Structure formats: C-alpha cells, structure tokens
mmCIF file with all atom_site columns, C-alpha atoms and ligand atoms in Angstrom:
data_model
loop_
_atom_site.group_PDB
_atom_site.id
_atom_site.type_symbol
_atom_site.label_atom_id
_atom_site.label_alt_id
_atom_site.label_comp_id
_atom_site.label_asym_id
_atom_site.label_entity_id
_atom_site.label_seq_id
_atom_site.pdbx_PDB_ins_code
_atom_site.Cartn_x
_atom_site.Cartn_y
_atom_site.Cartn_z
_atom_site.occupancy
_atom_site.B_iso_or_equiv
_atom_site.pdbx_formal_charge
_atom_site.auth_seq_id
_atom_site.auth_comp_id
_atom_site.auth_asym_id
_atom_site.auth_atom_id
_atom_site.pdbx_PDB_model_num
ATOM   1   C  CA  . UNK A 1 1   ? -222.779 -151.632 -16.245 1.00 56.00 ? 1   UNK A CA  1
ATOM   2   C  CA  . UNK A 1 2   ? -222.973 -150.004 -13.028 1.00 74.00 ? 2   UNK A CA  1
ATOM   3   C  CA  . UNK A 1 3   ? -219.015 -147.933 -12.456 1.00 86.00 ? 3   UNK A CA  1
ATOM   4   C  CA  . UNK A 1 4   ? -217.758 -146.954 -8.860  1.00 90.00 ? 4   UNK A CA  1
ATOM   5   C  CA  . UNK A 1 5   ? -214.398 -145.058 -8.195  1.00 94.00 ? 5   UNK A CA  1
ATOM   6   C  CA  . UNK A 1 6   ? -211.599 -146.579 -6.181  1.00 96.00 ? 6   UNK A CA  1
ATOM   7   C  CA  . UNK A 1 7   ? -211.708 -145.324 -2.429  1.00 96.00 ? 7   UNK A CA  1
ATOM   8   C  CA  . UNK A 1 8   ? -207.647 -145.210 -2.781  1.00 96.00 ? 8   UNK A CA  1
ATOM   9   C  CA  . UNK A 1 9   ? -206.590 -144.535 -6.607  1.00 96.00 ? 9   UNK A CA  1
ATOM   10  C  CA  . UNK A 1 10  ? -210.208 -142.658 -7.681  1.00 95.00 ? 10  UNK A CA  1
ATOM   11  C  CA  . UNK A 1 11  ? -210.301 -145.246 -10.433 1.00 93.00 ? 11  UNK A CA  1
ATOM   12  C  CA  . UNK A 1 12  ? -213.351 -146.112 -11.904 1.00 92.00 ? 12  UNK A CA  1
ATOM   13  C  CA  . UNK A 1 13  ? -213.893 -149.767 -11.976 1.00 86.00 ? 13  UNK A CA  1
ATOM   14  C  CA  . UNK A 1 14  ? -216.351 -151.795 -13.461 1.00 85.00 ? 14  UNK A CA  1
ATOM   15  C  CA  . UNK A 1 15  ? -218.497 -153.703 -10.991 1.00 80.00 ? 15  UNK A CA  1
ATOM   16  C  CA  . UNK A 1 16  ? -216.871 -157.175 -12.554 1.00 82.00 ? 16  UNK A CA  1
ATOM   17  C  CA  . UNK A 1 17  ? -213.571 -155.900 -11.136 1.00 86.00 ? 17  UNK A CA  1
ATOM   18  C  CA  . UNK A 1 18  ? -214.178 -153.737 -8.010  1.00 89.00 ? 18  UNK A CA  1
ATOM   19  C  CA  . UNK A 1 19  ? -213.815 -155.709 -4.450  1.00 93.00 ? 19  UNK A CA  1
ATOM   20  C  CA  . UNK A 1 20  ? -215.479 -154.538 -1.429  1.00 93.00 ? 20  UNK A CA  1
ATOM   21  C  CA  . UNK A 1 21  ? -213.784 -154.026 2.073   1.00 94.00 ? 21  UNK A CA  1
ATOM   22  C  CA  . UNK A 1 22  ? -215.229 -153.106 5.340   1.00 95.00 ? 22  UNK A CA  1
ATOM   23  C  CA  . UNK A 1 23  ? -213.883 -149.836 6.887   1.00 96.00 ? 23  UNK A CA  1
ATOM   24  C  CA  . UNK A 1 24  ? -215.499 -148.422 10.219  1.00 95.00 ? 24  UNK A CA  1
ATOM   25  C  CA  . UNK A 1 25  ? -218.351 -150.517 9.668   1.00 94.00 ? 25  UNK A CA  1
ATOM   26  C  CA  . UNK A 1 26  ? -219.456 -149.491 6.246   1.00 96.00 ? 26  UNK A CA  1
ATOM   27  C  CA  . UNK A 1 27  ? -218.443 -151.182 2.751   1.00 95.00 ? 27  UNK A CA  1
ATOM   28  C  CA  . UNK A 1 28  ? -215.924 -149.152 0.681   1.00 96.00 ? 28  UNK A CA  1
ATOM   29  C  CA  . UNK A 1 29  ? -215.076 -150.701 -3.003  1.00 95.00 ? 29  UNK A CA  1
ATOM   30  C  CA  . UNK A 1 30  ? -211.259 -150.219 -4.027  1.00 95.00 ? 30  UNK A CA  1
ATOM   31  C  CA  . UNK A 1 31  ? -210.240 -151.459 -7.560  1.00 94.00 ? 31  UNK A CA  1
ATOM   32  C  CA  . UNK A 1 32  ? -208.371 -154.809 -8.273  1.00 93.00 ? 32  UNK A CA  1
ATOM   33  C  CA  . UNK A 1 33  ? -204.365 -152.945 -8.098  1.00 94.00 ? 33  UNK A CA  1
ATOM   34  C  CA  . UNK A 1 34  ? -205.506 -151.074 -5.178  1.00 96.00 ? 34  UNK A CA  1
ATOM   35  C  CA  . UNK A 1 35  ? -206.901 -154.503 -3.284  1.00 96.00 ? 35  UNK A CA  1
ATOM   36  C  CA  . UNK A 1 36  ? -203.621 -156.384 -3.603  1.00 96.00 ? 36  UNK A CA  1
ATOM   37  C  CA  . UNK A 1 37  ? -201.653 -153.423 -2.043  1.00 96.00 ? 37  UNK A CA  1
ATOM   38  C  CA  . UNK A 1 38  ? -204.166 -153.060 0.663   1.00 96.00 ? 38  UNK A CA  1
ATOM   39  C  CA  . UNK A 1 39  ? -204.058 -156.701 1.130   1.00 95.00 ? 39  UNK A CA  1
ATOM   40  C  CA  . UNK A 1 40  ? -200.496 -156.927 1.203   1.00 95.00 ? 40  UNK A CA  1
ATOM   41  C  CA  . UNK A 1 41  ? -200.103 -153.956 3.581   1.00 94.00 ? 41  UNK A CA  1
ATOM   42  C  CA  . UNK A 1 42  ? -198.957 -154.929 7.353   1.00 87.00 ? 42  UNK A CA  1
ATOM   43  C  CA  . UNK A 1 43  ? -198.930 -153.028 10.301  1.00 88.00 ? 43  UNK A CA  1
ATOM   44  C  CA  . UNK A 1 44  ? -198.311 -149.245 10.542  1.00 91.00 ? 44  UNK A CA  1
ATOM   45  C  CA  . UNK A 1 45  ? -198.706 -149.433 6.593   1.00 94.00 ? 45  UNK A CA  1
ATOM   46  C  CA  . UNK A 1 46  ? -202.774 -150.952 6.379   1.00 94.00 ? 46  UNK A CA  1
ATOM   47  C  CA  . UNK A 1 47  ? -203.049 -147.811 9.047   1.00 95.00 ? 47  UNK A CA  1
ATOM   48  C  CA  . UNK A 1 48  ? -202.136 -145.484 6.833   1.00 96.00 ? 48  UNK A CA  1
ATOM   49  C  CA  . UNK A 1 49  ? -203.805 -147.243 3.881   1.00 97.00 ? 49  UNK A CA  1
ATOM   50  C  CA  . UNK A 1 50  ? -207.121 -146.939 5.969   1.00 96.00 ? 50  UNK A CA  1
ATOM   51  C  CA  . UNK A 1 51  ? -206.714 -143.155 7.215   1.00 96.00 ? 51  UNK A CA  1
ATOM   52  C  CA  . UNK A 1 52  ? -205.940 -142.394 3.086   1.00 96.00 ? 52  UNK A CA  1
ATOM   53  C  CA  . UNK A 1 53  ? -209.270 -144.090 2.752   1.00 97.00 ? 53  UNK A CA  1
ATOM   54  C  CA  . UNK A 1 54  ? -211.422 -141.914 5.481   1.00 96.00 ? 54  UNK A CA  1
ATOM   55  C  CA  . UNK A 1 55  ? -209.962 -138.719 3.650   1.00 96.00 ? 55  UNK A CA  1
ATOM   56  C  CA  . UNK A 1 56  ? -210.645 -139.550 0.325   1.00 96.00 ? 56  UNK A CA  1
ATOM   57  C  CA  . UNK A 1 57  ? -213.350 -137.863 -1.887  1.00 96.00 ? 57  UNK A CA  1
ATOM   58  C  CA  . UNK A 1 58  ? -214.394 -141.205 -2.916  1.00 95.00 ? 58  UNK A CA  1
ATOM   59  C  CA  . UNK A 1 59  ? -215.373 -142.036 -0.090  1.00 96.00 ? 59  UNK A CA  1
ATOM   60  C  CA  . UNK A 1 60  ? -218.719 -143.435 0.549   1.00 94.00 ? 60  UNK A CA  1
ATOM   61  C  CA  . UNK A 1 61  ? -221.103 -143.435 3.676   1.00 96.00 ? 61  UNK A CA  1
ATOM   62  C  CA  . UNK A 1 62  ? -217.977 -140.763 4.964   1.00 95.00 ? 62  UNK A CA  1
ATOM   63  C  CA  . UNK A 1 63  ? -220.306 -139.585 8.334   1.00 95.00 ? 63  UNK A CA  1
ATOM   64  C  CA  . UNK A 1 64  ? -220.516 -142.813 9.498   1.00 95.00 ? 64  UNK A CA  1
ATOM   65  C  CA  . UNK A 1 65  ? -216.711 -143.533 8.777   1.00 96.00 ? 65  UNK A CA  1
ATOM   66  C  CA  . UNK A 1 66  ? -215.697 -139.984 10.325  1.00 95.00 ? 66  UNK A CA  1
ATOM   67  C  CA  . UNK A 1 67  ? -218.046 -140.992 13.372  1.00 96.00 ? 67  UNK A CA  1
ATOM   68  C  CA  . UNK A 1 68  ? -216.688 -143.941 14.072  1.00 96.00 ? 68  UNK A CA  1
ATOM   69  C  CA  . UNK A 1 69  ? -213.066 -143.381 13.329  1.00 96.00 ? 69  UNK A CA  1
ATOM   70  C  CA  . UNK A 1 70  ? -211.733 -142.340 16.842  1.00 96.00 ? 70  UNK A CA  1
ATOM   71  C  CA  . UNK A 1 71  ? -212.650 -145.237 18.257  1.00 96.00 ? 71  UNK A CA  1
ATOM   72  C  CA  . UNK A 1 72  ? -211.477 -147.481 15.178  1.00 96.00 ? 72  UNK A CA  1
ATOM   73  C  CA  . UNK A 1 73  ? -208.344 -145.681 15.663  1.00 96.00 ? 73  UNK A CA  1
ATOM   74  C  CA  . UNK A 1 74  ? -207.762 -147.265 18.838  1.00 97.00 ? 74  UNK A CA  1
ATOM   75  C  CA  . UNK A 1 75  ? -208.919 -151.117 17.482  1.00 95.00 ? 75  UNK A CA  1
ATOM   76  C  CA  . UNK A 1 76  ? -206.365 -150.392 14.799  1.00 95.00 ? 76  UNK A CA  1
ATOM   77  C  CA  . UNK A 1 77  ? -203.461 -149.470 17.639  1.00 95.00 ? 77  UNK A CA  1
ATOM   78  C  CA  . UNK A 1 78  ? -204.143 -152.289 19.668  1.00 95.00 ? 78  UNK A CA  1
ATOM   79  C  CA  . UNK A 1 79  ? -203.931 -154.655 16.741  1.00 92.00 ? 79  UNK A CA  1
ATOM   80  C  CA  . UNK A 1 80  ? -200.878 -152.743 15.901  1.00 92.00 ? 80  UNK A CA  1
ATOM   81  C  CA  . UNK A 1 81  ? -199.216 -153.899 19.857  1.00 94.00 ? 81  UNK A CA  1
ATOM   82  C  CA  . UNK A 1 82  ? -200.625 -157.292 19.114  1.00 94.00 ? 82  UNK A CA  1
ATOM   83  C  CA  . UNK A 1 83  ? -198.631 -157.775 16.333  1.00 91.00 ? 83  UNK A CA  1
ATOM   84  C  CA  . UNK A 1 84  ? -195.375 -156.895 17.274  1.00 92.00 ? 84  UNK A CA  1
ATOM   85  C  CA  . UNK A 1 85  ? -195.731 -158.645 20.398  1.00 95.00 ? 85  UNK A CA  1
ATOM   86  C  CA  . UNK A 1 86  ? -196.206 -161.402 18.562  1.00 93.00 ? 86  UNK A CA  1
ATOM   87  C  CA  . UNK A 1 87  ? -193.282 -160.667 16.250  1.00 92.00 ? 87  UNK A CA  1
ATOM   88  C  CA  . UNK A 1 88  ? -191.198 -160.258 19.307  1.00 95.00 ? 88  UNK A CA  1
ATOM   89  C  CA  . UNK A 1 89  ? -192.388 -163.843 20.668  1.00 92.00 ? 89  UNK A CA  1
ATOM   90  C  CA  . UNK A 1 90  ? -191.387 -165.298 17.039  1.00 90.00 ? 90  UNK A CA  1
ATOM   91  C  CA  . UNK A 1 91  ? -187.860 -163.779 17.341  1.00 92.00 ? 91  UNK A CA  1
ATOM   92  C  CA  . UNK A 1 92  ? -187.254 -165.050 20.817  1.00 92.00 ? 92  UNK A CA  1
ATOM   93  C  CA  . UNK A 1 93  ? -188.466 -168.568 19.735  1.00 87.00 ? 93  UNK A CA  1
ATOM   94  C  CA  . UNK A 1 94  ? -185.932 -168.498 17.110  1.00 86.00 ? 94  UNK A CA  1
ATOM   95  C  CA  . UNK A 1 95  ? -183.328 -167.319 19.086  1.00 89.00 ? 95  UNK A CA  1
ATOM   96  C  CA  . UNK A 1 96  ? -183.808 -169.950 21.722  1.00 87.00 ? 96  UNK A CA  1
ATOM   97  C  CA  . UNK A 1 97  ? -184.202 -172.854 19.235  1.00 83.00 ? 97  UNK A CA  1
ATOM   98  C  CA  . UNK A 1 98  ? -180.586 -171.857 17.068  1.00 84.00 ? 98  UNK A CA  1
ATOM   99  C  CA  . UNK A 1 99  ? -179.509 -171.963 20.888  1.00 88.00 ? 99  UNK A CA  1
ATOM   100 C  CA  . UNK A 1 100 ? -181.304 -175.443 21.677  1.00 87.00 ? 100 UNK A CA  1
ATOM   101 C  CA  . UNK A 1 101 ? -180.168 -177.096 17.802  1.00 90.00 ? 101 UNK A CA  1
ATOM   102 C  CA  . UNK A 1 102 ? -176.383 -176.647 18.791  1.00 93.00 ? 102 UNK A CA  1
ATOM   103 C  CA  . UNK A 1 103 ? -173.850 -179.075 19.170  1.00 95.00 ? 103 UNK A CA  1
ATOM   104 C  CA  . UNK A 1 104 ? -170.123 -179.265 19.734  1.00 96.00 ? 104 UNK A CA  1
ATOM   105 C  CA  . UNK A 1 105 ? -169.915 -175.431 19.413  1.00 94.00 ? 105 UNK A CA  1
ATOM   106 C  CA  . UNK A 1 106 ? -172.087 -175.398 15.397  1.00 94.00 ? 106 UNK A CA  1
ATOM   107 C  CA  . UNK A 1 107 ? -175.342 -175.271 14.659  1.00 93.00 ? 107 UNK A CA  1
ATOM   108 C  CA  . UNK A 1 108 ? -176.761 -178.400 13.901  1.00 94.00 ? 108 UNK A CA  1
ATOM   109 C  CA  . UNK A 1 109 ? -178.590 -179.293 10.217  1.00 93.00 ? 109 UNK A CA  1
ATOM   110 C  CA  . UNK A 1 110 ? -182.030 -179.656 9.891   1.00 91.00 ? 110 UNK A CA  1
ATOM   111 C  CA  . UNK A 1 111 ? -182.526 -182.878 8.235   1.00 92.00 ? 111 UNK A CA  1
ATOM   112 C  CA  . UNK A 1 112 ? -186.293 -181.585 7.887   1.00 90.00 ? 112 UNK A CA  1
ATOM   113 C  CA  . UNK A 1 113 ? -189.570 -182.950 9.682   1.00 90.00 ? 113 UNK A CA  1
ATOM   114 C  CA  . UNK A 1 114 ? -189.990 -186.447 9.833   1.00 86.00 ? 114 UNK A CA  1
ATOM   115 C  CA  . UNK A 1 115 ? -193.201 -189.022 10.524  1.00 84.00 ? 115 UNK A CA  1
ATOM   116 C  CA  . UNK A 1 116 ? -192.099 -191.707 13.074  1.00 78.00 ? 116 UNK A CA  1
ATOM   117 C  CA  . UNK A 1 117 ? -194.526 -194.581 13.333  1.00 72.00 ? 117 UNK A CA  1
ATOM   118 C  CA  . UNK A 1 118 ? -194.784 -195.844 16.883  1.00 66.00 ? 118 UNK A CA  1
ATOM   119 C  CA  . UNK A 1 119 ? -195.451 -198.979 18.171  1.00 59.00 ? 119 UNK A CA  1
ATOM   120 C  CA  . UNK A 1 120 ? -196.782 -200.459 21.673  1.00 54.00 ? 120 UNK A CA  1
ATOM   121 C  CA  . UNK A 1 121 ? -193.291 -199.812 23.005  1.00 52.00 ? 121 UNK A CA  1
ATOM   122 C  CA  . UNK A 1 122 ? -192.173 -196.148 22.578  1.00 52.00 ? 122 UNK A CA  1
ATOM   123 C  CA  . UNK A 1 123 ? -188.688 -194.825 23.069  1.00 55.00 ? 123 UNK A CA  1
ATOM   124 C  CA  . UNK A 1 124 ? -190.647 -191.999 24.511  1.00 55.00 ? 124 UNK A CA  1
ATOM   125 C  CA  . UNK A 1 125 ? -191.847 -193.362 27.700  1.00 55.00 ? 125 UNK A CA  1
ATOM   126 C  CA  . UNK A 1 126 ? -195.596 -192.775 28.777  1.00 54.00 ? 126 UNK A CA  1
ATOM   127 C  CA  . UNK A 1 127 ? -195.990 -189.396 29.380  1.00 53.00 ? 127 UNK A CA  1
ATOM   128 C  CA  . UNK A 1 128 ? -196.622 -188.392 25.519  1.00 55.00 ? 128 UNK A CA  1
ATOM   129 C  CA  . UNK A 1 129 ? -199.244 -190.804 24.822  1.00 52.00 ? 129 UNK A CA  1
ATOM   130 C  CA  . UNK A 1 130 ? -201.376 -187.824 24.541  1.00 47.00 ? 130 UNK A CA  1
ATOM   131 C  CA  . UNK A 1 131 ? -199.928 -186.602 21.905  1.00 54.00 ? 131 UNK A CA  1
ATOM   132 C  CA  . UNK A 1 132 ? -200.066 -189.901 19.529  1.00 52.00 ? 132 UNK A CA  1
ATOM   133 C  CA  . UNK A 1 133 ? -201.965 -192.163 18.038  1.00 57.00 ? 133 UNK A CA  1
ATOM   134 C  CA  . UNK A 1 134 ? -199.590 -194.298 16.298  1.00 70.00 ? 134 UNK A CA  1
ATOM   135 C  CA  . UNK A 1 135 ? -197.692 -191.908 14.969  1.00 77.00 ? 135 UNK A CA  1
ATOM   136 C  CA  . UNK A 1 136 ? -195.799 -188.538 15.620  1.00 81.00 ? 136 UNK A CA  1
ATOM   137 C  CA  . UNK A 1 137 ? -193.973 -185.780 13.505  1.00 86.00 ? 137 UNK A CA  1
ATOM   138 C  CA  . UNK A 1 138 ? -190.269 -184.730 15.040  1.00 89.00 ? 138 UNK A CA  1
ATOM   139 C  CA  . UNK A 1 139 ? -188.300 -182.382 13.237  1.00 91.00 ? 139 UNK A CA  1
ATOM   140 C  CA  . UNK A 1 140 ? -184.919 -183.887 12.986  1.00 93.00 ? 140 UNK A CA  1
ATOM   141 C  CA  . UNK A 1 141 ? -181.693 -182.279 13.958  1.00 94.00 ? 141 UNK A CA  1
ATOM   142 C  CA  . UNK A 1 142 ? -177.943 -183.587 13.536  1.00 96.00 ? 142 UNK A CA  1
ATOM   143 C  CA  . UNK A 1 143 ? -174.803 -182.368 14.825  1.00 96.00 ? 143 UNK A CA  1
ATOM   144 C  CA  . UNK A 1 144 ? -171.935 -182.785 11.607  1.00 96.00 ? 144 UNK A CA  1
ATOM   145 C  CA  . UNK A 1 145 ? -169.186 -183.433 14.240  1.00 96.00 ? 145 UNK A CA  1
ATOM   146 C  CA  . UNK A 1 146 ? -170.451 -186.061 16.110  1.00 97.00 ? 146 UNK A CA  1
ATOM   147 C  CA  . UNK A 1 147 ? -173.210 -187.240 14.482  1.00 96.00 ? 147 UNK A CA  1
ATOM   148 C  CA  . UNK A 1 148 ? -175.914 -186.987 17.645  1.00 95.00 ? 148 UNK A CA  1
ATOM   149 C  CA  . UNK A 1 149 ? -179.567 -186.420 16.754  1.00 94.00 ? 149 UNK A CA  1
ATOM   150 C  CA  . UNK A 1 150 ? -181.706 -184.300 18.211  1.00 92.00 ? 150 UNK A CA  1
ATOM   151 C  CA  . UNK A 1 151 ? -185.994 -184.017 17.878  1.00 91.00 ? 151 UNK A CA  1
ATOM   152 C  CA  . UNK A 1 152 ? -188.008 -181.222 18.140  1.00 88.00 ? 152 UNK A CA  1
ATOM   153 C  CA  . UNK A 1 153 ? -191.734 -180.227 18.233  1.00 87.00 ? 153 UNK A CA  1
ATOM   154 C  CA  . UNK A 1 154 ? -191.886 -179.243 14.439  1.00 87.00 ? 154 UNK A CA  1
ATOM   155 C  CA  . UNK A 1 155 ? -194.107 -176.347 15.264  1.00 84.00 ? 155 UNK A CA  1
ATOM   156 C  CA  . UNK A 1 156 ? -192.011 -175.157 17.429  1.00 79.00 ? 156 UNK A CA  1
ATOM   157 C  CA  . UNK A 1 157 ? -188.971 -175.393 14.833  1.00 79.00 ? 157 UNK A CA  1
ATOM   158 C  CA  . UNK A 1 158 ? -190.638 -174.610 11.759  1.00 70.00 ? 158 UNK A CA  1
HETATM 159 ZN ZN1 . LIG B 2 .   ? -207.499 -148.247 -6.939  1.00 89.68 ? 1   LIG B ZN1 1
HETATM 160 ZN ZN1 . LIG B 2 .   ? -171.997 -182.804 18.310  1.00 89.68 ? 2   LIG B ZN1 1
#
C-alpha cells in the first residue's frame, strides 16, 4: 500500500488515512492528526500552518508552491482583513442588540425564537408581506419588570 509523509508532522501515512489539501495550487497530503489541526486553525494561525507547509521537506511539487507563494501571500492577507472585519461587524451587532433587548434599565430574557402563524389580518401591517407566507419566525424578548415583549429578526439576534 502506497505510504506518503505528512507535509506538517513528516508522518508516514497510509493512503487509507492521508487527506489531501490544496496549497498554492498544487495537492499536498497531511495525515489524519495533522488535518483536524489544520482544519481547526483560524486566521493568523492557518497562515502560519500554510508557510510551515511551503518550508517543509515533505513537501511536494515545492517550485510551483515557492512560485506562487508571493502572490498567495497576499490572497491569504486579504482573507485575513476579511475576517476580522467581519468579526468586528459581529461584535457591533451584538453590542447594539444587548442595547436594543433592554428594558426598564435590565436586559431583557430571551424567551428563544418562536414560529407565529399569521393570518389574513396581521398585527404587522402590510409592509412585511414580503417576508411571509403564512408564517414568520420572531425571536422573543421580555422585560422581567414589566412584562413588555419585544420581537426581533432571529438572524439578527441569534
Ligand atoms: Zn501529520
Ligand atoms: Zn420593562
């Protein structure tokens, strides 16, 4: 049975274990331990996992990958951005809905995401009948002082 070594750990692996990942265009195999730490990896740490890879002796097709890794370098930054922009956007989101799902001076308790079934009349006036057909999910809010009620988008709650 054909054996390869681990780009990352120099393993050898049998070919019923190894897993294949793409890395400046060419296929690199890592073994099963390595693959759930690569997978796992976020951010500056999948970086570093992938510039360990180009240096490694195990590497294979390692011209191409040194060819093309200055300008991978640069796909890898800009995913880099792209994620914590998008982390930042999360954390503002948050921060504006504890601020929205207050009442008399507390946060308000998430009685969790409901299904409301609505009929020809809606409480919610015309303008949403976009958004249903027959029924909606609201993410249900209520204050413990004075028992008011408050819906949300639940995607934009969750
Ligand atoms: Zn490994
Ligand atoms: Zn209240």
């Amino acid at each position: 049975m054909a054996k390869r070594a681990c780009v990352l750990c120099g393993e050898m692996a049998g070919s019923w274990s190894l897993c294949y990942i793409t890395l400046c265009g060419t296929s690199q195999t890592l073994c099963e331990k390595c693959m759930r730490r690569y997978r796992d990896a976020a951010g500056e740490e999948k970086i570093a996992l992938r510039e360990y890879m180009a240096r490694s002796p195990h590497l294979r097709e390692g011209e191409e990958v040194r060819e093309r890794l200055p300008q991978a370098r640069v796909q890898w930054q800009r995913e880099l951005e792209q994620a914590q922009e998008r982390r930042q956007q999360e954390e503002q989101r948050q921060a504006q809905v504890k601020k929205t799902a207050r009442c008399c001076g507390q946060d308000m308790t998430k009685l969790g995401v409901s299904t409301f079934q609505l009929g020809e009349h809606t409480f919610l006036g015309g303008d949403l009948d976009h958004l249903l057909s027959g029924s909606m999910k609201m993410a249900v809010f209520r204050c413990e002082v004075c028992g008011r009620l408050k819906f949300f988008d639940p995607e934009w709650v969750q």
